[in-house]
């Protein structure tokens, strides 16, 4: 039986009556412009994250871009970000006209660390974005310490970390703002493009509400140039059905990750580390594998899907003219070896054992 990297049909099958009702209900009401479901979801997601405000936006990229805009970051400014992240983190900085400054990541967490940030701080640094990569929280206490010392805000890119905790607090509640994506394959996914910003800062939330709607607070009065970047009502209706299941899904991801950890012990692959202070939510179960591409081919031949998140670190992308030290050894080493194995809440322990068995066979020389 084939084992895909993610299986969205399995989740839809479990929730189908509720999802269908929610979508049809939104259509029946036809309040599609910042309607009832958007407002309710914003309150529910703020409560879930333990923050005062949530602003629904069009995507995770919009969330990052608008937070930077709301902090008045633009041309001339530098924003320090990890190189090991999805390209959108860098893109959001570039879209404002600011310069992304790429930091190496910590080899254990694979996230931004204070040690990586410190040498890059300059008098043009206006913000630092920590990405909670693969669902693993960045070492946030030391990042908060260094950003406070340099008087710049810490933004969390929590697009892969819905529900993760650091010292008991949820991803998105630690920095000045948390940026979430609800892209369909994320731990909390909509069925189209969607995102949100979480924050305890009322003025920032107010600015974001204007920026997501053409810079408007009152209909046809535009205080500044914004974007069309609103969360849509149908996506919000879907997200409201899914949010109550998120903790259970994340628990299940942790259970399955522990099965992988045990089954891959003693093989040449490096399994994901977990921080003492944090709770991982395994958006990806990302191993570091010698002969990664051969392993992926071998697994594909066995009917097992894998993903590479991501093959090219951001500082080596042609699209963004960023600033970075000549080489970022950790980010480059991760990009060359990282491989995400199948992981989703509906996966079974037996399927995880089968994937791990194939990996063990590959490193033994191919015999199953
Ligand atoms: C998915 C993702 C984004 C972008 O989210 P979209 O909703 O696809 O725009 C940004 N940062 C990270 C780390 C992501 O994984």
Coordinates of N, CA and C and ligand atoms in Angstrom, one line a residue, residues 58-62 64 85-86 88-89 131 133 157 159-160 180-183 186 193-195 283 310, ligand 1:
X58 N -4.9 37.1 4.1 CA -5.1 36.2 3.0 C -4.1 35.0 2.9
X59 N -3.0 35.1 3.6 CA -2.0 34.0 3.5 C -0.9 34.2 4.6
X60 N 0.0 33.3 4.7 CA 1.1 33.5 5.6 C 2.0 34.5 5.1
X61 N 2.2 34.6 3.8 CA 3.0 35.6 3.2 C 2.5 37.0 3.5
X62 N 1.2 37.2 3.3 CA 0.5 38.4 3.7 C 0.8 38.8 5.2
X64 N 3.2 38.0 7.2 CA 4.6 38.5 7.4 C 4.8 39.9 6.8
X85 N 14.5 28.3 5.8 CA 13.1 28.5 5.9 C 12.4 28.5 4.6
X86 N 11.1 28.5 4.5 CA 10.4 28.6 3.2 C 10.7 30.0 2.7
X88 N 9.1 32.3 1.5 CA 8.2 33.4 1.8 C 8.7 34.3 2.9
X89 N 9.4 33.8 3.8 CA 10.0 34.6 4.9 C 10.9 35.7 4.3
X131 N 11.8 31.8 12.8 CA 10.9 30.8 12.1 C 10.9 29.5 13.0
X133 N 10.8 26.3 12.8 CA 10.9 25.5 11.6 C 10.5 24.0 11.8
X157 N 7.6 33.7 12.8 CA 7.0 33.1 11.7 C 6.6 31.7 12.2
X159 N 4.3 29.8 10.8 CA 3.5 29.1 9.8 C 3.6 27.6 9.8
X160 N 4.6 27.1 10.5 CA 4.8 25.6 10.6 C 4.6 25.2 12.1
X180 N 0.9 33.4 10.9 CA 0.5 32.0 10.6 C 0.0 31.9 9.2
X181 N 0.3 30.7 8.6 CA -0.3 30.4 7.3 C -1.3 29.2 7.6
X182 N -2.4 29.2 6.8 CA -3.3 28.1 6.9 C -3.4 27.4 5.5
X183 N -2.2 27.5 4.8 CA -2.1 26.7 3.5 C -2.5 25.3 3.8
X186 N -0.7 22.7 6.1 CA -0.1 23.1 7.4 C -0.9 22.3 8.5
X193 N -6.2 29.7 0.2 CA -5.2 30.5 0.8 C -5.8 31.2 2.1
X194 N -5.0 31.2 3.1 CA -5.5 31.9 4.4 C -4.3 32.0 5.3
X195 N -4.4 33.1 6.2 CA -3.4 33.3 7.2 C -3.9 34.2 8.3
X283 N 5.3 19.7 12.1 CA 4.7 20.0 10.8 C 5.4 19.1 9.8
X310 N 14.0 22.5 2.8 CA 13.9 22.9 1.4 C 15.2 22.7 0.7
Ligands
LIG1 C1 3.9 28.2 4.5 C2 4.9 29.1 5.0 C3 4.9 30.5 4.8 C4 3.9 31.1 3.8 O1 2.6 30.9 3.9 P1 1.6 31.0 2.7 O2 0.2 30.9 3.4 O3 1.9 29.9 1.8 O4 1.8 32.3 2.1 C5 5.8 31.4 5.4 N1 6.7 30.9 6.2 C6 6.9 29.5 6.4 C7 7.9 29.1 7.3 C8 6.0 28.6 5.8 O5 6.1 27.3 6.0

